[in-house]
CSV table of C-alpha atoms and ligand atoms in Angstrom, one decimal:
chain,number,residue,atom,x,y,z
A,17,MET,CA,-22.1,-5.8,17.6
A,18,ILE,CA,-22.0,-1.8,19.2
A,19,ILE,CA,-19.6,-0.2,20.2
A,20,LYS,CA,-19.2,3.1,22.0
A,21,ALA,CA,-16.6,5.9,21.8
A,22,ARG,CA,-15.6,9.3,22.8
A,23,TYR,CA,-14.5,10.3,19.1
A,24,ALA,CA,-15.3,8.5,15.4
A,25,LEU,CA,-12.8,10.3,12.6
A,26,VAL,CA,-15.4,9.2,10.0
A,27,ALA,CA,-14.3,10.4,7.1
A,28,PRO,CA,-11.8,13.4,6.0
A,29,GLY,CA,-12.5,16.3,8.3
A,30,ASP,CA,-15.6,14.7,9.9
A,31,LEU,CA,-15.2,14.4,13.3
A,32,ARG,CA,-17.9,12.9,15.6
A,33,ARG,CA,-18.5,12.9,19.2
A,34,ASP,CA,-19.8,10.1,21.8
A,35,VAL,CA,-20.4,7.9,19.1
A,36,GLN,CA,-22.4,4.9,18.8
A,37,LEU,CA,-21.4,2.2,16.1
A,38,GLU,CA,-23.9,-0.5,15.6
A,39,THR,CA,-22.3,-3.6,13.1
A,40,ASP,CA,-24.5,-6.5,11.8
A,41,GLY,CA,-22.6,-8.9,10.1
A,42,ASN,CA,-19.9,-7.5,7.7
A,43,ARG,CA,-22.0,-3.9,7.3
A,44,ILE,CA,-22.2,-0.9,10.0
A,45,LEU,CA,-25.9,-0.7,10.5
A,46,SER,CA,-25.8,2.7,12.0
A,47,ILE,CA,-23.7,5.4,14.1
A,48,SER,CA,-25.1,8.0,15.8
A,49,GLU,CA,-23.6,10.7,17.8
A,50,GLY,CA,-24.7,11.8,21.4
A,51,TYR,CA,-27.1,10.0,24.3
A,52,VAL,CA,-29.0,7.9,22.1
A,53,HIS,CA,-32.6,7.8,24.1
A,54,GLY,CA,-33.1,3.5,24.9
A,55,ALA,CA,-30.0,2.3,23.2
A,56,PRO,CA,-29.9,-1.3,24.3
A,57,PRO,CA,-25.9,-1.6,26.1
A,58,CYS,CA,-23.4,-1.9,24.0
A,59,ASP,CA,-20.8,-5.0,23.3
A,60,ILE,CA,-17.2,-3.0,23.6
A,61,ASP,CA,-17.2,0.6,25.4
A,62,LEU,CA,-13.6,1.8,24.1
A,63,GLY,CA,-14.0,5.4,26.7
A,64,ASN,CA,-11.6,7.3,25.7
A,65,ALA,CA,-10.7,6.3,22.7
A,66,VAL,CA,-10.6,7.5,18.6
A,67,LEU,CA,-12.5,5.0,16.2
A,68,THR,CA,-11.9,5.6,12.5
A,69,PRO,CA,-12.0,3.5,9.2
A,70,GLY,CA,-9.7,0.5,8.7
A,71,PHE,CA,-6.7,1.8,7.0
A,72,THR,CA,-5.0,1.4,4.0
A,73,ASN,CA,-1.5,-0.5,2.6
A,74,SER,CA,-1.1,0.3,-0.6
A,75,HIS,CA,1.9,-1.1,-1.4
A,76,ALA,CA,4.1,-4.1,0.2
A,77,HIS,CA,6.0,-7.3,-0.5
A,78,LEU,CA,4.8,-9.3,2.7
A,79,GLU,CA,6.6,-12.4,1.2
A,80,LEU,CA,9.9,-9.9,1.9
A,81,GLU,CA,9.3,-10.3,6.0
A,82,PHE,CA,12.2,-12.5,6.9
A,83,CYS,CA,14.8,-9.6,5.4
A,84,GLN,CA,14.1,-7.5,8.3
A,85,GLY,CA,17.1,-6.2,9.4
A,86,GLN,CA,19.2,-8.3,7.0
A,87,THR,CA,19.4,-5.8,4.9
A,88,SER,CA,21.3,-2.4,4.7
A,89,PHE,CA,21.8,1.4,2.0
A,90,ASN,CA,25.5,1.8,0.9
A,91,GLY,CA,24.0,4.6,-1.7
A,92,SER,CA,23.2,2.3,-4.8
A,93,PHE,CA,19.7,1.1,-5.2
A,94,VAL,CA,20.6,-1.6,-7.5
A,95,ASP,CA,23.6,-2.4,-5.2
A,96,TRP,CA,20.5,-3.1,-2.5
A,97,LEU,CA,18.2,-4.7,-5.0
A,98,GLN,CA,20.8,-7.9,-5.0
A,99,HIS,CA,21.7,-8.1,-1.8
A,100,VAL,CA,17.9,-8.6,-1.3
A,101,ARG,CA,18.3,-10.7,-4.0
A,102,ASP,CA,21.5,-12.7,-2.7
A,103,LEU,CA,19.2,-12.9,0.6
A,104,LYS,CA,16.6,-14.8,-1.4
A,105,LYS,CA,18.4,-17.2,-2.7
A,106,GLN,CA,20.3,-18.1,0.2
A,107,ARG,CA,17.9,-19.5,1.7
A,108,GLY,CA,16.6,-21.5,-1.5
A,109,ASN,CA,14.5,-18.7,-3.0
A,110,GLN,CA,11.7,-19.8,0.1
A,111,LEU,CA,10.6,-16.9,1.2
A,112,SER,CA,7.9,-16.3,4.0
A,113,THR,CA,4.7,-18.0,2.6
A,114,PHE,CA,2.9,-17.3,5.3
A,115,PRO,CA,4.4,-14.0,6.7
A,116,LEU,CA,2.3,-14.0,9.7
A,117,ASP,CA,4.2,-11.4,11.7
A,118,SER,CA,3.5,-9.2,9.0
A,119,ILE,CA,0.0,-9.5,9.3
A,120,ARG,CA,0.0,-9.0,13.0
A,121,GLN,CA,2.1,-5.7,12.7
A,122,LEU,CA,-0.5,-4.6,10.1
A,123,ALA,CA,-4.0,-5.6,12.3
A,124,MET,CA,-2.1,-4.1,15.4
A,125,SER,CA,-1.8,-0.4,13.2
A,126,GLY,CA,-5.2,-0.4,12.7
A,127,CYS,CA,-4.6,-1.5,9.0
A,128,THR,CA,-7.6,-3.8,7.3
A,129,THR,CA,-6.4,-3.9,3.4
A,130,VAL,CA,-2.9,-4.1,2.4
A,131,PHE,CA,-2.1,-4.8,-1.7
A,132,ASP,CA,0.3,-6.9,-1.9
A,133,HIS,CA,3.6,-8.0,-4.6
A,134,HIS,CA,4.3,-11.2,-4.6
A,135,THR,CA,6.6,-13.7,-6.5
A,136,VAL,CA,5.5,-17.2,-5.2
A,137,ASP,CA,2.5,-18.5,-3.9
A,138,LEU,CA,1.7,-17.6,-0.8
A,139,GLU,CA,-0.2,-19.5,2.2
A,140,TRP,CA,-3.5,-17.7,0.8
A,141,ASP,CA,-6.3,-20.0,2.4
A,142,ARG,CA,-4.1,-19.3,6.0
A,143,ILE,CA,-3.6,-15.2,5.6
A,144,GLU,CA,-7.3,-15.9,4.8
A,145,LEU,CA,-8.7,-16.9,8.0
A,146,THR,CA,-6.8,-14.6,9.8
A,147,GLY,CA,-9.4,-12.0,8.4
A,148,LEU,CA,-6.9,-9.8,6.9
A,149,ARG,CA,-8.6,-7.8,3.3
A,150,HIS,CA,-5.4,-9.3,1.6
A,151,ILE,CA,-5.1,-8.0,-2.0
A,152,PRO,CA,-2.5,-10.0,-3.8
A,153,LEU,CA,-0.8,-8.9,-7.3
A,154,LEU,CA,2.2,-11.3,-8.9
A,155,GLU,CA,5.5,-10.2,-9.7
A,156,CYS,CA,6.4,-11.0,-12.9
A,157,PHE,CA,10.2,-9.6,-14.2
A,158,GLU,CA,11.9,-11.1,-17.2
A,159,PHE,CA,13.1,-7.8,-18.7
A,160,ASN,CA,14.3,-10.2,-22.2
A,161,ASN,CA,11.5,-12.1,-22.9
A,162,ASP,CA,10.1,-10.7,-25.8
A,163,ASP,CA,7.0,-13.0,-26.4
A,164,PRO,CA,5.7,-14.0,-22.2
A,165,ASP,CA,3.0,-16.7,-22.2
A,166,GLY,CA,0.4,-14.9,-21.3
A,167,GLU,CA,-1.8,-18.0,-20.0
A,168,ARG,CA,1.4,-19.7,-18.1
A,169,ILE,CA,1.3,-15.9,-15.7
A,170,ARG,CA,-2.7,-15.9,-15.9
A,171,ASN,CA,-2.0,-19.3,-14.1
A,172,ARG,CA,-0.2,-18.1,-11.3
A,173,ALA,CA,-2.2,-15.1,-10.7
A,174,ARG,CA,-4.6,-15.5,-7.7
A,175,PHE,CA,-5.4,-11.8,-8.3
A,176,GLY,CA,-3.8,-8.5,-9.2
A,177,TYR,CA,-0.8,-8.1,-11.9
A,178,ALA,CA,2.5,-6.4,-10.8
A,179,PRO,CA,5.2,-6.0,-13.7
A,180,HIS,CA,8.1,-5.2,-10.7
A,181,ALA,CA,9.6,-2.2,-12.9
A,182,PRO,CA,10.3,-0.4,-16.7
A,183,TYR,CA,13.6,-1.8,-16.5
A,184,THR,CA,12.8,-4.8,-14.1
A,185,ALA,CA,9.6,-6.0,-16.7
A,186,SER,CA,10.1,-5.8,-20.6
A,187,LEU,CA,7.4,-3.9,-22.3
A,188,ALA,CA,5.7,-7.2,-23.7
A,189,VAL,CA,6.0,-8.7,-20.4
A,190,ALA,CA,4.2,-5.5,-18.8
A,191,ARG,CA,1.8,-5.2,-21.8
A,192,THR,CA,0.6,-9.0,-20.8
A,193,CYS,CA,0.1,-8.4,-17.6
A,194,ARG,CA,-2.6,-5.2,-18.2
A,195,ARG,CA,-4.0,-7.4,-20.6
A,196,LEU,CA,-4.9,-9.8,-18.2
A,197,ALA,CA,-5.9,-7.6,-15.6
A,198,THR,CA,-8.0,-5.4,-17.9
A,199,GLU,CA,-9.8,-9.0,-18.6
A,200,ALA,CA,-10.4,-9.9,-15.5
A,201,HIS,CA,-11.5,-6.6,-14.4
A,202,VAL,CA,-8.8,-6.8,-11.5
A,203,PRO,CA,-5.8,-3.8,-10.7
A,204,LEU,CA,-2.2,-3.7,-11.7
A,205,SER,CA,0.7,-2.4,-9.8
A,206,VAL,CA,4.0,-1.5,-11.2
A,207,HIS,CA,6.9,0.3,-9.3
A,208,MET,CA,8.0,3.8,-11.3
A,209,SER,CA,10.2,6.1,-11.8
A,210,GLU,CA,11.9,4.8,-8.1
A,211,PHE,CA,15.6,6.3,-9.1
A,212,ASN,CA,17.3,8.2,-11.0
A,213,GLY,CA,19.1,5.2,-13.0
A,214,GLU,CA,15.6,4.4,-14.2
A,215,ILE,CA,15.2,7.6,-15.5
A,216,GLU,CA,18.3,7.2,-17.8
A,217,PHE,CA,18.1,3.7,-18.9
A,218,ILE,CA,14.8,3.7,-19.8
A,219,ARG,CA,15.2,6.8,-21.2
A,220,ASN,CA,18.5,6.0,-23.1
A,221,GLY,CA,19.1,2.3,-22.9
A,222,GLN,CA,22.2,3.4,-20.7
A,223,ASP,CA,23.2,2.9,-16.4
A,224,SER,CA,25.6,0.5,-16.0
A,225,GLU,CA,24.4,-0.1,-12.7
A,226,ILE,CA,21.2,-1.9,-14.5
A,227,GLN,CA,23.1,-3.1,-17.0
A,228,HIS,CA,25.6,-5.0,-14.1
A,229,LEU,CA,22.6,-6.5,-13.0
A,230,HIS,CA,20.6,-7.9,-15.9
A,231,GLU,CA,24.1,-9.2,-17.1
A,232,LEU,CA,24.1,-11.0,-13.2
A,233,ALA,CA,20.7,-11.8,-13.5
A,234,GLY,CA,20.8,-13.3,-17.5
A,235,THR,CA,18.0,-10.8,-18.1
A,236,SER,CA,20.1,-8.4,-20.4
A,237,ASN,CA,17.9,-7.7,-23.8
A,238,GLU,CA,20.0,-7.0,-26.6
A,239,HIS,CA,16.4,-5.6,-28.1
A,240,PHE,CA,16.0,-2.1,-25.9
A,241,SER,CA,18.2,0.6,-26.8
A,242,GLY,CA,16.3,3.0,-24.6
A,243,THR,CA,12.7,5.3,-25.3
A,244,GLY,CA,13.9,8.9,-25.6
A,245,MET,CA,11.2,8.8,-23.1
A,246,SER,CA,11.0,9.0,-18.9
A,247,PRO,CA,9.0,5.6,-16.9
A,248,VAL,CA,6.2,7.6,-16.7
A,249,GLN,CA,5.4,8.6,-21.0
A,250,PHE,CA,7.2,5.3,-21.5
A,251,TYR,CA,3.6,3.2,-19.6
A,252,GLY,CA,1.6,5.6,-20.1
A,253,ASP,CA,2.8,5.6,-24.2
A,254,ASN,CA,2.1,1.8,-24.5
A,255,GLY,CA,-1.2,1.7,-22.7
A,256,ILE,CA,0.0,-0.2,-18.9
A,257,LEU,CA,-1.7,3.0,-16.9
A,258,ASP,CA,-5.1,3.0,-16.2
A,259,GLU,CA,-7.4,4.2,-13.1
A,260,HIS,CA,-7.0,0.4,-12.0
A,261,THR,CA,-3.2,0.6,-11.3
A,262,LEU,CA,-0.9,1.8,-8.9
A,263,ALA,CA,1.9,3.4,-9.7
A,264,ILE,CA,5.0,3.0,-6.5
A,265,HIS,CA,7.1,5.6,-5.7
A,266,VAL,CA,7.4,8.3,-8.1
A,267,ASN,CA,10.0,9.5,-6.8
A,268,TYR,CA,11.3,11.7,-9.5
A,269,LEU,CA,9.0,14.0,-11.9
A,270,SER,CA,10.0,14.6,-15.5
A,271,ASP,CA,8.3,17.7,-17.8
A,272,GLY,CA,5.4,16.1,-18.9
A,273,ASP,CA,4.9,12.9,-16.7
A,274,ILE,CA,2.4,15.1,-15.2
A,275,ALA,CA,-0.2,15.8,-17.8
A,276,VAL,CA,0.4,11.7,-18.5
A,277,LEU,CA,-0.4,10.8,-15.1
A,278,GLN,CA,-3.7,13.2,-15.5
A,279,ARG,CA,-4.7,11.7,-18.7
A,280,MET,CA,-4.3,8.0,-17.4
A,281,ARG,CA,-5.5,8.7,-13.6
A,282,PRO,CA,-3.2,5.6,-11.8
A,283,THR,CA,-3.0,6.0,-7.7
A,284,VAL,CA,0.4,7.1,-6.8
A,285,VAL,CA,1.5,5.1,-3.9
A,286,TYR,CA,4.2,7.1,-1.6
A,287,CYS,CA,6.0,5.2,0.4
A,288,PRO,CA,7.7,7.3,2.9
A,289,ARG,CA,9.6,5.4,5.0
A,290,SER,CA,10.9,3.5,2.0
A,291,HIS,CA,12.2,6.8,0.2
A,292,ALA,CA,13.6,8.6,3.2
A,293,TYR,CA,15.4,4.7,3.8
A,294,PHE,CA,17.0,5.4,0.4
A,295,GLY,CA,17.8,9.2,0.4
A,296,HIS,CA,15.9,10.6,-2.1
A,297,PRO,CA,15.0,14.0,-2.2
A,298,GLN,CA,12.3,15.1,-1.0
A,299,HIS,CA,9.4,13.4,-2.7
A,300,PRO,CA,7.1,15.4,-5.3
A,301,LEU,CA,3.8,14.9,-3.0
A,302,LEU,CA,2.2,18.6,-3.2
A,303,GLU,CA,3.5,18.9,-7.1
A,304,LEU,CA,1.4,15.6,-7.2
A,305,LEU,CA,-2.0,16.3,-5.5
A,306,ASP,CA,-2.3,20.5,-6.9
A,307,ALA,CA,-2.4,18.5,-10.2
A,308,GLY,CA,-5.5,16.6,-8.4
A,309,ILE,CA,-3.1,12.9,-9.1
A,310,ASN,CA,-4.5,11.2,-7.0
A,311,VAL,CA,-1.9,9.9,-4.1
A,312,ALA,CA,-2.1,6.8,-1.1
A,313,LEU,CA,0.4,5.3,0.6
A,314,GLY,CA,2.4,2.5,0.8
A,315,THR,CA,5.3,0.7,3.4
A,316,ASP,CA,6.8,-1.2,0.7
A,317,SER,CA,8.7,-3.9,2.5
A,318,LEU,CA,11.0,-4.7,5.6
A,319,ALA,CA,13.5,-5.2,3.5
A,320,SER,CA,13.2,-1.1,3.7
A,321,ASN,CA,11.2,-0.5,6.7
A,322,ASP,CA,10.5,-1.2,10.1
A,323,MET,CA,7.0,-2.2,10.1
A,324,LEU,CA,3.9,-2.2,8.3
A,325,SER,CA,1.9,0.4,9.2
A,326,PRO,CA,0.3,3.2,6.9
A,327,LEU,CA,0.2,5.0,10.0
A,328,HIS,CA,3.4,5.3,10.5
A,329,GLU,CA,4.0,6.5,7.4
A,330,ALA,CA,1.5,9.0,7.8
A,331,SER,CA,3.3,10.9,10.7
A,332,LEU,CA,6.3,11.1,8.7
A,333,VAL,CA,4.4,12.9,5.8
A,334,ARG,CA,2.6,15.1,8.5
A,335,ASP,CA,6.5,16.3,9.3
A,336,ASN,CA,8.2,16.9,6.2
A,337,PHE,CA,5.1,18.4,4.9
A,338,PRO,CA,3.6,20.4,7.6
A,339,GLY,CA,1.5,22.3,5.2
A,340,LEU,CA,-0.1,19.5,4.1
A,341,PRO,CA,-3.8,19.5,5.4
A,342,LEU,CA,-4.7,16.6,7.7
A,343,GLN,CA,-7.6,15.5,5.6
A,344,ALA,CA,-5.4,15.1,2.7
A,345,LEU,CA,-3.3,12.8,4.6
A,346,PHE,CA,-6.5,10.9,6.0
A,347,SER,CA,-7.2,10.0,2.8
A,348,MET,CA,-4.4,9.1,1.4
A,349,VAL,CA,-4.1,5.7,4.0
A,350,THR,CA,-7.7,5.3,3.6
A,351,ARG,CA,-9.7,5.8,0.5
A,352,ASN,CA,-7.6,7.0,-1.9
A,353,GLY,CA,-5.7,3.2,-2.1
A,354,LEU,CA,-8.9,2.0,-2.2
A,355,ALA,CA,-9.5,3.8,-6.0
A,356,VAL,CA,-8.3,0.5,-7.8
A,357,ILE,CA,-10.4,-2.0,-6.6
A,358,ASN,CA,-13.6,0.5,-7.2
A,359,ALA,CA,-14.0,0.0,-3.0
A,360,GLN,CA,-13.7,3.5,-2.2
A,361,HIS,CA,-17.7,3.4,-1.5
A,362,GLU,CA,-18.3,1.3,0.7
A,363,LEU,CA,-14.6,1.1,2.5
A,364,GLY,CA,-12.5,3.8,3.8
A,365,SER,CA,-15.1,5.5,6.0
A,366,LEU,CA,-17.0,4.9,9.0
A,367,CYS,CA,-21.0,5.3,7.0
A,368,THR,CA,-24.3,3.5,7.3
A,369,SER,CA,-24.1,0.3,5.2
A,370,TYR,CA,-20.3,0.5,4.3
A,371,ILE,CA,-18.8,-2.8,5.6
A,372,ALA,CA,-17.4,-2.9,9.0
A,373,ASP,CA,-13.8,-1.8,8.6
A,374,LEU,CA,-12.5,-0.1,11.8
A,375,ALA,CA,-9.7,0.5,14.2
A,376,ALA,CA,-9.6,2.2,17.6
A,377,PHE,CA,-6.7,4.7,18.9
A,378,ARG,CA,-6.6,5.4,22.5
A,379,ILE,CA,-5.7,9.1,22.5
A,380,PRO,CA,-4.8,11.3,25.7
A,381,ASP,CA,-7.8,13.1,28.3
A,382,ASP,CA,-6.6,16.7,27.1
A,383,THR,CA,-6.8,15.9,23.1
A,384,ALA,CA,-8.2,18.7,21.6
A,385,ASP,CA,-12.2,18.8,20.3
A,386,ASP,CA,-11.3,19.4,16.5
A,387,PHE,CA,-10.4,16.7,13.7
A,388,ASP,CA,-6.5,17.5,12.8
A,389,SER,CA,-6.0,17.2,16.7
A,390,VAL,CA,-7.5,14.1,17.4
A,391,PHE,CA,-6.4,12.5,14.2
A,392,GLY,CA,-3.3,13.7,15.4
A,393,ALA,CA,-3.5,11.8,18.3
A,394,VAL,CA,-4.0,8.6,16.7
A,395,LEU,CA,-0.9,9.9,14.7
A,396,ASP,CA,0.8,9.8,17.8
A,397,ASN,CA,-0.3,6.7,18.8
A,398,GLY,CA,-0.2,5.0,16.2
A,399,ARG,CA,-1.0,1.7,17.3
A,400,SER,CA,-4.5,0.2,17.0
A,401,CYS,CA,-6.5,-1.0,20.3
A,402,LEU,CA,-9.0,-3.0,18.3
A,403,THR,CA,-9.0,-3.6,14.8
A,404,ILE,CA,-12.1,-5.1,13.2
A,405,CYS,CA,-12.3,-5.6,9.7
A,406,ASN,CA,-15.0,-7.3,7.4
A,407,GLY,CA,-17.1,-7.4,10.7
A,408,ARG,CA,-15.0,-9.8,12.4
A,409,ILE,CA,-12.1,-8.2,15.4
A,410,ILE,CA,-8.7,-9.5,14.4
A,411,HIS,CA,-7.3,-7.2,17.1
A,412,ILE,CA,-7.8,-6.6,20.4
A,413,GLU,CA,-6.1,-5.6,23.7
A,414,VAL,CA,-8.3,-5.4,26.7
A,415,SER,CA,-5.6,-4.2,28.5
A,416,ALA,CA,-5.4,-0.5,26.6
A,417,GLY,CA,-8.6,0.4,28.6
A,418,VAL,CA,-11.0,-1.4,26.3
A,419,GLN,CA,-14.3,-3.1,28.0
A,420,VAL,CA,-15.8,-6.0,26.1
A,421,HIS,CA,-19.3,-6.5,27.7
A,422,GLY,CA,-21.5,-10.0,27.3
B,530,ZN,ZN1,7.6,-2.0,-3.4
């Protein structure tokens, strides 16, 4: 397939003009700039549009699609979590096992890879047929379970593992997930340092809201009396974190956390719109980046967000951190999240021989001719007119000026 477009953002800081990109099967065969002598006619002429790599949503819960518009936040994170549990219960714990609307939203936003926490079996075959690169991570709880059955957890997992959080999964559950992930060479994902109550609870074993949550769920653990450490240090000390781990949120840093993150090298996943929904103070994003921590962006679920688009997240980061270079922001929604599956060298950039994941966005005719302006116009648009994953079209809008030949 040969695709033409006015621009391509092939990698951070790298803008190409009058681009012709050719795919062969699921790979990018070539990407050339300017007039190509003797080039065959193209299959898709995007005109005044920008080609980008397919974007990565590094944290979602697609099974919570049914929560869209159903939740509200009253100032208590734990109340909100309990409300989501109640909504699940009202449905007889029938979650969205084929989250079609979520998958459509992702494809429309130019996203081709999503890291997805799931607690139940999804309709794997139907999801695979959509063409999206869906990376499931089995979410485990059981704060009161000090002797988990590893074989049972392994049998329930489709791919990776996700002990929910230090205050909702026991250390034994987290260690078991860690062992299973390491043995299978798959990623681990964990919510961490999301709110102050969690940090208090992990440090000194006391937080009235979390204790109430455990009482309601019947998951209180009489053996847990606090660790004297922050969640990051607690999991760092116990070997839960490594370079194939997604540390979700890290909204609050305690003294010593940065050193742990530098040593263990997880990817921190900042979920900007979910972060704003819960009214947290400014995320320590710049501090993390200054310390050399790998940071990616995620959306979290439709229970705390209204869209699943990585670009929508990036546009909020651009607004809230005006000094942040757009090249760094581009990396956060393309290649950074891919490190945990060792795919950053064949996905996340538009390079010859890379897997053909790409998106395309219409931009105004008068967009200035530089990386920041063109990526800025992509952020302003936010809606892909062509999304290709693994060489296959998963979303196309012919009405947006796309000319399809042949
Ligand atoms: Zn989450």
